[in-house]
Amino acid sequence: MTGNRATAWNPVVTELLAAASPDRTVVVWRVPDRGPAALVSVLAPHTDTVNSLAWMPDGRRLICVSQDGRAAMWDALLGVFRADLSSHDTHCTMVAVSPAGLVATVSEDGLIIVGHPDSGVENLAFRHYDSAVECCAWSHSGRTLAVGCDDGTVDLLTDEGLGHLRTVEVPGAAARTVEWAADDRSFVVGADDGSLHFFSIADERTDRSPAAPERYGNHASAARRPSPPFNLDQENT
């Protein structure tokens, strides 16, 4: 690989890490608390550079979205392609998966697509914006989707039908990344100028960090440990 563009920790086996690079390759590693990392699988080829990754709740399927607008699902433990989930006209910038398995993809064409891989295309929900959509994140309850746009707005949407709940604004910069607090009562938005903006569900912005000299990256991941015992050899049979 030639550097990481996106990473995602497995929600079931927290020592498994998926990493995407600009060479159109996604690699899954086992990263133990002690000792060296071990290769689990390589997901390739992809049709373009992979921008974002998200695991399904089963801890086996991984969703990868690319610059050509494609959203592909892989069996990440076997390294086998399973299906194309959705397609955008331009760069697919981010993917997020809810605890119920709803997959949200957003892109520079301003389109949000939400659906479940096991439900078929007839159950997809759509919402379109005039500006590029840069980021998305499901609340931990899976009932609210936060989406950030290039014009600095962040919308909160319902899980059913993508109904609008609320809009907050990040002044003077595009919203590049968004993440929820563990209790779902607040969320943080990372802006293009490197600043962080903190919002509560009940009120407006509660705090803001200064802009950074350099931009922050678009993605961050965290794992909860310890992990339950897991036998990859058994899973791969």
Short mmCIF file of N, CA, C and O in Angstrom, two decimals, residues 116-203:
data_model
loop_
_atom_site.label_atom_id
_atom_site.label_comp_id
_atom_site.label_asym_id
_atom_site.label_seq_id
_atom_site.Cartn_x
_atom_site.Cartn_y
_atom_site.Cartn_z
N HIS A 116 -30.64 -0.95 2.91
CA HIS A 116 -30.08 -2.12 3.59
C HIS A 116 -29.66 -3.13 2.54
O HIS A 116 -30.44 -3.44 1.64
N PRO A 117 -28.44 -3.67 2.61
CA PRO A 117 -27.98 -4.61 1.58
C PRO A 117 -28.87 -5.83 1.42
O PRO A 117 -28.89 -6.44 0.35
N ASP A 118 -29.61 -6.20 2.47
CA ASP A 118 -30.44 -7.40 2.41
C ASP A 118 -31.87 -7.11 1.98
O ASP A 118 -32.70 -8.03 1.94
N SER A 119 -32.19 -5.84 1.68
CA SER A 119 -33.58 -5.46 1.39
C SER A 119 -33.87 -5.16 -0.07
O SER A 119 -35.02 -5.02 -0.44
N GLY A 120 -32.84 -5.01 -0.89
CA GLY A 120 -33.07 -4.72 -2.30
C GLY A 120 -33.18 -3.24 -2.59
O GLY A 120 -33.42 -2.41 -1.71
N VAL A 121 -33.05 -2.88 -3.87
CA VAL A 121 -33.01 -1.48 -4.28
C VAL A 121 -34.36 -0.78 -4.11
O VAL A 121 -34.43 0.44 -4.03
N GLU A 122 -35.45 -1.53 -4.04
CA GLU A 122 -36.76 -0.89 -3.93
C GLU A 122 -36.95 -0.20 -2.58
O GLU A 122 -37.86 0.61 -2.42
N ASN A 123 -36.12 -0.50 -1.61
CA ASN A 123 -36.24 0.09 -0.28
C ASN A 123 -35.24 1.21 -0.03
O ASN A 123 -35.05 1.63 1.11
N LEU A 124 -34.60 1.70 -1.08
CA LEU A 124 -33.64 2.79 -0.92
C LEU A 124 -34.37 4.11 -0.66
O LEU A 124 -35.45 4.36 -1.19
N ALA A 125 -33.75 4.96 0.17
CA ALA A 125 -34.25 6.32 0.41
C ALA A 125 -33.23 7.30 -0.16
O ALA A 125 -32.01 7.05 -0.11
N PHE A 126 -33.72 8.42 -0.70
CA PHE A 126 -32.85 9.39 -1.35
C PHE A 126 -33.14 10.79 -0.80
O PHE A 126 -34.26 11.11 -0.43
N ARG A 127 -32.10 11.63 -0.80
CA ARG A 127 -32.25 13.05 -0.51
C ARG A 127 -31.16 13.78 -1.29
O ARG A 127 -30.01 13.32 -1.33
N HIS A 128 -31.52 14.91 -1.90
CA HIS A 128 -30.56 15.63 -2.74
C HIS A 128 -30.33 17.04 -2.23
O HIS A 128 -31.27 17.72 -1.80
N TYR A 129 -29.07 17.48 -2.29
CA TYR A 129 -28.67 18.83 -1.89
C TYR A 129 -28.04 19.54 -3.08
O TYR A 129 -27.49 18.91 -3.99
N ASP A 130 -28.10 20.87 -3.05
CA ASP A 130 -27.49 21.67 -4.12
C ASP A 130 -25.97 21.71 -4.01
O ASP A 130 -25.29 21.95 -5.02
N SER A 131 -25.44 21.51 -2.81
CA SER A 131 -23.99 21.51 -2.62
C SER A 131 -23.50 20.08 -2.39
O SER A 131 -24.28 19.17 -2.11
N ALA A 132 -22.20 19.89 -2.53
CA ALA A 132 -21.60 18.58 -2.31
C ALA A 132 -21.78 18.15 -0.86
O ALA A 132 -21.67 18.96 0.07
N VAL A 133 -22.06 16.87 -0.65
CA VAL A 133 -22.17 16.31 0.70
C VAL A 133 -20.84 15.63 1.01
O VAL A 133 -20.42 14.72 0.29
N GLU A 134 -20.16 16.08 2.07
CA GLU A 134 -18.80 15.64 2.35
C GLU A 134 -18.71 14.52 3.39
O GLU A 134 -17.75 13.75 3.39
N CYS A 135 -19.69 14.42 4.29
CA CYS A 135 -19.54 13.47 5.39
C CYS A 135 -20.90 13.03 5.92
O CYS A 135 -21.92 13.69 5.68
N CYS A 136 -20.91 11.93 6.64
CA CYS A 136 -22.14 11.43 7.26
C CYS A 136 -21.78 10.55 8.45
O CYS A 136 -20.69 9.96 8.49
N ALA A 137 -22.69 10.47 9.42
CA ALA A 137 -22.48 9.62 10.59
C ALA A 137 -23.83 9.29 11.21
O ALA A 137 -24.64 10.20 11.45
N TRP A 138 -24.06 8.02 11.49
CA TRP A 138 -25.26 7.61 12.22
C TRP A 138 -25.06 7.82 13.72
O TRP A 138 -23.96 7.61 14.24
N SER A 139 -26.12 8.22 14.39
CA SER A 139 -26.09 8.24 15.86
C SER A 139 -25.95 6.80 16.35
O SER A 139 -26.23 5.84 15.62
N HIS A 140 -25.54 6.63 17.60
CA HIS A 140 -25.33 5.28 18.13
C HIS A 140 -26.64 4.51 18.25
O HIS A 140 -26.64 3.28 18.19
N SER A 141 -27.74 5.23 18.38
CA SER A 141 -29.05 4.58 18.40
C SER A 141 -29.49 4.14 17.01
O SER A 141 -30.38 3.30 16.86
N GLY A 142 -28.88 4.74 15.97
CA GLY A 142 -29.25 4.45 14.60
C GLY A 142 -30.50 5.15 14.13
O GLY A 142 -30.98 4.90 13.03
N ARG A 143 -31.01 6.08 14.92
CA ARG A 143 -32.26 6.76 14.57
C ARG A 143 -32.04 8.08 13.85
O ARG A 143 -32.97 8.63 13.26
N THR A 144 -30.81 8.62 13.87
CA THR A 144 -30.53 9.92 13.27
C THR A 144 -29.25 9.85 12.45
O THR A 144 -28.24 9.32 12.90
N LEU A 145 -29.32 10.41 11.25
CA LEU A 145 -28.16 10.51 10.38
C LEU A 145 -27.74 11.97 10.28
O LEU A 145 -28.54 12.83 9.92
N ALA A 146 -26.49 12.26 10.63
CA ALA A 146 -25.93 13.60 10.46
C ALA A 146 -25.16 13.64 9.15
O ALA A 146 -24.35 12.75 8.86
N VAL A 147 -25.42 14.68 8.33
CA VAL A 147 -24.72 14.84 7.05
C VAL A 147 -24.16 16.26 6.97
O VAL A 147 -24.83 17.23 7.29
N GLY A 148 -22.90 16.37 6.56
CA GLY A 148 -22.24 17.66 6.45
C GLY A 148 -21.98 18.02 5.01
O GLY A 148 -21.57 17.17 4.20
N CYS A 149 -22.18 19.30 4.68
CA CYS A 149 -22.10 19.75 3.29
C CYS A 149 -20.95 20.74 3.07
O CYS A 149 -20.42 21.33 4.02
N ASP A 150 -20.63 20.91 1.81
CA ASP A 150 -19.55 21.80 1.41
C ASP A 150 -19.87 23.26 1.73
O ASP A 150 -18.96 24.09 1.83
N ASP A 151 -21.15 23.60 1.88
CA ASP A 151 -21.53 24.97 2.20
C ASP A 151 -21.51 25.27 3.69
O ASP A 151 -21.90 26.35 4.13
N GLY A 152 -21.04 24.31 4.50
CA GLY A 152 -20.91 24.52 5.94
C GLY A 152 -22.13 24.14 6.75
O GLY A 152 -22.12 24.29 7.97
N THR A 153 -23.19 23.64 6.12
CA THR A 153 -24.37 23.21 6.86
C THR A 153 -24.26 21.74 7.24
O THR A 153 -23.64 20.94 6.53
N VAL A 154 -24.86 21.40 8.38
CA VAL A 154 -24.97 20.01 8.82
C VAL A 154 -26.42 19.74 9.14
O VAL A 154 -27.03 20.43 9.97
N ASP A 155 -27.00 18.76 8.47
CA ASP A 155 -28.40 18.39 8.69
C ASP A 155 -28.49 17.12 9.51
O ASP A 155 -27.68 16.19 9.34
N LEU A 156 -29.49 17.08 10.38
CA LEU A 156 -29.86 15.85 11.09
C LEU A 156 -31.11 15.30 10.43
O LEU A 156 -32.12 16.00 10.31
N LEU A 157 -31.06 14.03 10.03
CA LEU A 157 -32.14 13.39 9.28
C LEU A 157 -32.61 12.13 9.99
O LEU A 157 -31.84 11.48 10.70
N THR A 158 -33.87 11.77 9.77
CA THR A 158 -34.43 10.56 10.38
C THR A 158 -33.95 9.32 9.63
O THR A 158 -33.60 9.37 8.45
N ASP A 159 -33.97 8.19 10.32
CA ASP A 159 -33.58 6.94 9.68
C ASP A 159 -34.64 6.44 8.71
O ASP A 159 -34.34 5.71 7.77
N GLU A 160 -35.88 6.83 8.92
CA GLU A 160 -36.97 6.42 8.03
C GLU A 160 -37.31 7.56 7.07
O GLU A 160 -37.86 8.59 7.48
N GLY A 161 -36.95 7.40 5.82
CA GLY A 161 -37.30 8.38 4.80
C GLY A 161 -36.42 9.61 4.75
O GLY A 161 -36.67 10.52 3.95
N LEU A 162 -35.39 9.69 5.59
CA LEU A 162 -34.47 10.84 5.60
C LEU A 162 -35.21 12.16 5.81
O LEU A 162 -34.88 13.18 5.19
N GLY A 163 -36.19 12.16 6.70
CA GLY A 163 -36.89 13.38 7.03
C GLY A 163 -35.99 14.36 7.78
O GLY A 163 -35.15 13.97 8.58
N HIS A 164 -36.18 15.66 7.51
CA HIS A 164 -35.33 16.69 8.10
C HIS A 164 -35.73 16.96 9.55
O HIS A 164 -36.91 17.18 9.86
N LEU A 165 -34.74 16.96 10.46
CA LEU A 165 -34.97 17.26 11.87
C LEU A 165 -34.43 18.64 12.25
O LEU A 165 -35.09 19.39 12.96
N ARG A 166 -33.24 18.97 11.77
CA ARG A 166 -32.58 20.18 12.23
C ARG A 166 -31.39 20.49 11.34
O ARG A 166 -30.79 19.59 10.75
N THR A 167 -31.04 21.77 11.24
CA THR A 167 -29.85 22.21 10.52
C THR A 167 -28.99 23.07 11.43
O THR A 167 -29.51 23.96 12.12
N VAL A 168 -27.69 22.82 11.47
CA VAL A 168 -26.73 23.69 12.14
C VAL A 168 -25.72 24.16 11.11
O VAL A 168 -25.58 23.55 10.04
N GLU A 169 -25.01 25.24 11.42
CA GLU A 169 -24.08 25.81 10.46
C GLU A 169 -22.69 25.95 11.04
O GLU A 169 -22.52 26.31 12.21
N VAL A 170 -21.70 25.66 10.21
CA VAL A 170 -20.29 25.91 10.52
C VAL A 170 -19.88 27.12 9.70
O VAL A 170 -19.77 27.03 8.48
N PRO A 171 -19.67 28.27 10.31
CA PRO A 171 -19.43 29.49 9.53
C PRO A 171 -18.08 29.50 8.83
O PRO A 171 -17.06 29.16 9.41
N GLY A 172 -18.10 29.84 7.56
CA GLY A 172 -16.88 30.11 6.83
C GLY A 172 -16.07 28.93 6.37
O GLY A 172 -14.96 29.10 5.87
N ALA A 173 -16.57 27.70 6.51
CA ALA A 173 -15.78 26.54 6.11
C ALA A 173 -16.70 25.37 5.82
O ALA A 173 -17.81 25.27 6.35
N ALA A 174 -16.25 24.47 4.95
CA ALA A 174 -17.01 23.27 4.64
C ALA A 174 -16.96 22.30 5.82
O ALA A 174 -15.97 22.22 6.55
N ALA A 175 -18.03 21.55 6.02
CA ALA A 175 -18.07 20.49 7.03
C ALA A 175 -17.46 19.23 6.42
O ALA A 175 -18.01 18.66 5.47
N ARG A 176 -16.33 18.78 6.97
CA ARG A 176 -15.60 17.66 6.38
C ARG A 176 -15.82 16.34 7.10
O ARG A 176 -15.70 15.28 6.51
N THR A 177 -16.11 16.37 8.38
CA THR A 177 -16.32 15.14 9.12
C THR A 177 -17.23 15.42 10.30
O THR A 177 -17.27 16.55 10.82
N VAL A 178 -17.99 14.42 10.73
CA VAL A 178 -18.93 14.57 11.83
C VAL A 178 -18.91 13.29 12.65
O VAL A 178 -18.76 12.19 12.10
N GLU A 179 -19.03 13.44 13.97
CA GLU A 179 -19.04 12.27 14.86
C GLU A 179 -19.92 12.54 16.06
O GLU A 179 -19.98 13.67 16.56
N TRP A 180 -20.63 11.50 16.52
CA TRP A 180 -21.55 11.61 17.64
C TRP A 180 -20.87 11.27 18.96
O TRP A 180 -19.99 10.41 19.01
N ALA A 181 -21.31 11.93 20.03
CA ALA A 181 -20.91 11.53 21.38
C ALA A 181 -21.57 10.20 21.72
O ALA A 181 -22.57 9.79 21.11
N ALA A 182 -21.02 9.50 22.71
CA ALA A 182 -21.50 8.16 23.04
C ALA A 182 -22.96 8.14 23.47
O ALA A 182 -23.67 7.16 23.25
N ASP A 183 -23.44 9.24 24.08
CA ASP A 183 -24.83 9.29 24.55
C ASP A 183 -25.79 9.88 23.52
O ASP A 183 -26.99 10.03 23.80
N ASP A 184 -25.30 10.22 22.34
CA ASP A 184 -26.11 10.79 21.25
C ASP A 184 -26.72 12.15 21.59
O ASP A 184 -27.59 12.64 20.87
N ARG A 185 -26.29 12.78 22.65
CA ARG A 185 -26.84 14.08 23.03
C ARG A 185 -26.08 15.25 22.43
O ARG A 185 -26.51 16.39 22.52
N SER A 186 -24.95 14.95 21.80
CA SER A 186 -24.16 16.00 21.16
C SER A 186 -23.34 15.39 20.03
O SER A 186 -23.21 14.16 19.93
N PHE A 187 -22.80 16.26 19.19
CA PHE A 187 -21.95 15.80 18.08
C PHE A 187 -20.92 16.88 17.77
O PHE A 187 -21.08 18.05 18.12
N VAL A 188 -19.85 16.46 17.10
CA VAL A 188 -18.76 17.37 16.76
C VAL A 188 -18.58 17.37 15.25
O VAL A 188 -18.71 16.33 14.59
N VAL A 189 -18.31 18.54 14.70
CA VAL A 189 -18.10 18.71 13.26
C VAL A 189 -16.68 19.22 13.03
O VAL A 189 -16.28 20.23 13.63
N GLY A 190 -15.94 18.53 12.19
CA GLY A 190 -14.62 18.99 11.79
C GLY A 190 -14.72 19.77 10.49
O GLY A 190 -15.29 19.28 9.51
N ALA A 191 -14.22 21.01 10.48
CA ALA A 191 -14.36 21.89 9.32
C ALA A 191 -13.11 21.87 8.45
O ALA A 191 -12.04 21.42 8.87
N ASP A 192 -13.25 22.38 7.24
CA ASP A 192 -12.17 22.39 6.27
C ASP A 192 -10.98 23.23 6.73
O ASP A 192 -9.85 22.99 6.30
N ASP A 193 -11.22 24.23 7.59
CA ASP A 193 -10.12 25.08 8.07
C ASP A 193 -9.42 24.48 9.29
O ASP A 193 -8.55 25.12 9.87
N GLY A 194 -9.79 23.27 9.69
CA GLY A 194 -9.15 22.62 10.82
C GLY A 194 -9.82 22.86 12.15
O GLY A 194 -9.40 22.31 13.16
N SER A 195 -10.87 23.68 12.18
CA SER A 195 -11.56 23.95 13.44
C SER A 195 -12.56 22.84 13.75
O SER A 195 -13.02 22.11 12.87
N LEU A 196 -12.88 22.70 15.05
CA LEU A 196 -13.88 21.75 15.52
C LEU A 196 -15.05 22.52 16.12
O LEU A 196 -14.85 23.47 16.87
N HIS A 197 -16.26 22.08 15.80
CA HIS A 197 -17.47 22.76 16.28
C HIS A 197 -18.34 21.74 17.02
O HIS A 197 -18.66 20.69 16.46
N PHE A 198 -18.69 22.07 18.26
CA PHE A 198 -19.43 21.16 19.11
C PHE A 198 -20.87 21.63 19.24
O PHE A 198 -21.12 22.79 19.55
N PHE A 199 -21.81 20.71 19.03
CA PHE A 199 -23.23 21.02 19.09
C PHE A 199 -23.94 20.05 20.02
O PHE A 199 -23.58 18.86 20.08
N SER A 200 -24.94 20.54 20.72
CA SER A 200 -25.82 19.66 21.48
C SER A 200 -27.12 19.48 20.71
O SER A 200 -27.46 20.30 19.85
N ILE A 201 -27.83 18.41 21.00
CA ILE A 201 -29.10 18.16 20.32
C ILE A 201 -30.14 19.21 20.70
O ILE A 201 -30.93 19.67 19.86
N ALA A 202 -30.13 19.64 21.95
CA ALA A 202 -31.15 20.58 22.42
C ALA A 202 -30.84 22.03 22.07
O ALA A 202 -31.75 22.84 21.88
N ASP A 203 -29.56 22.37 21.98
CA ASP A 203 -29.17 23.77 21.81
C ASP A 203 -28.32 23.94 20.57
O ASP A 203 -28.04 23.00 19.84
#
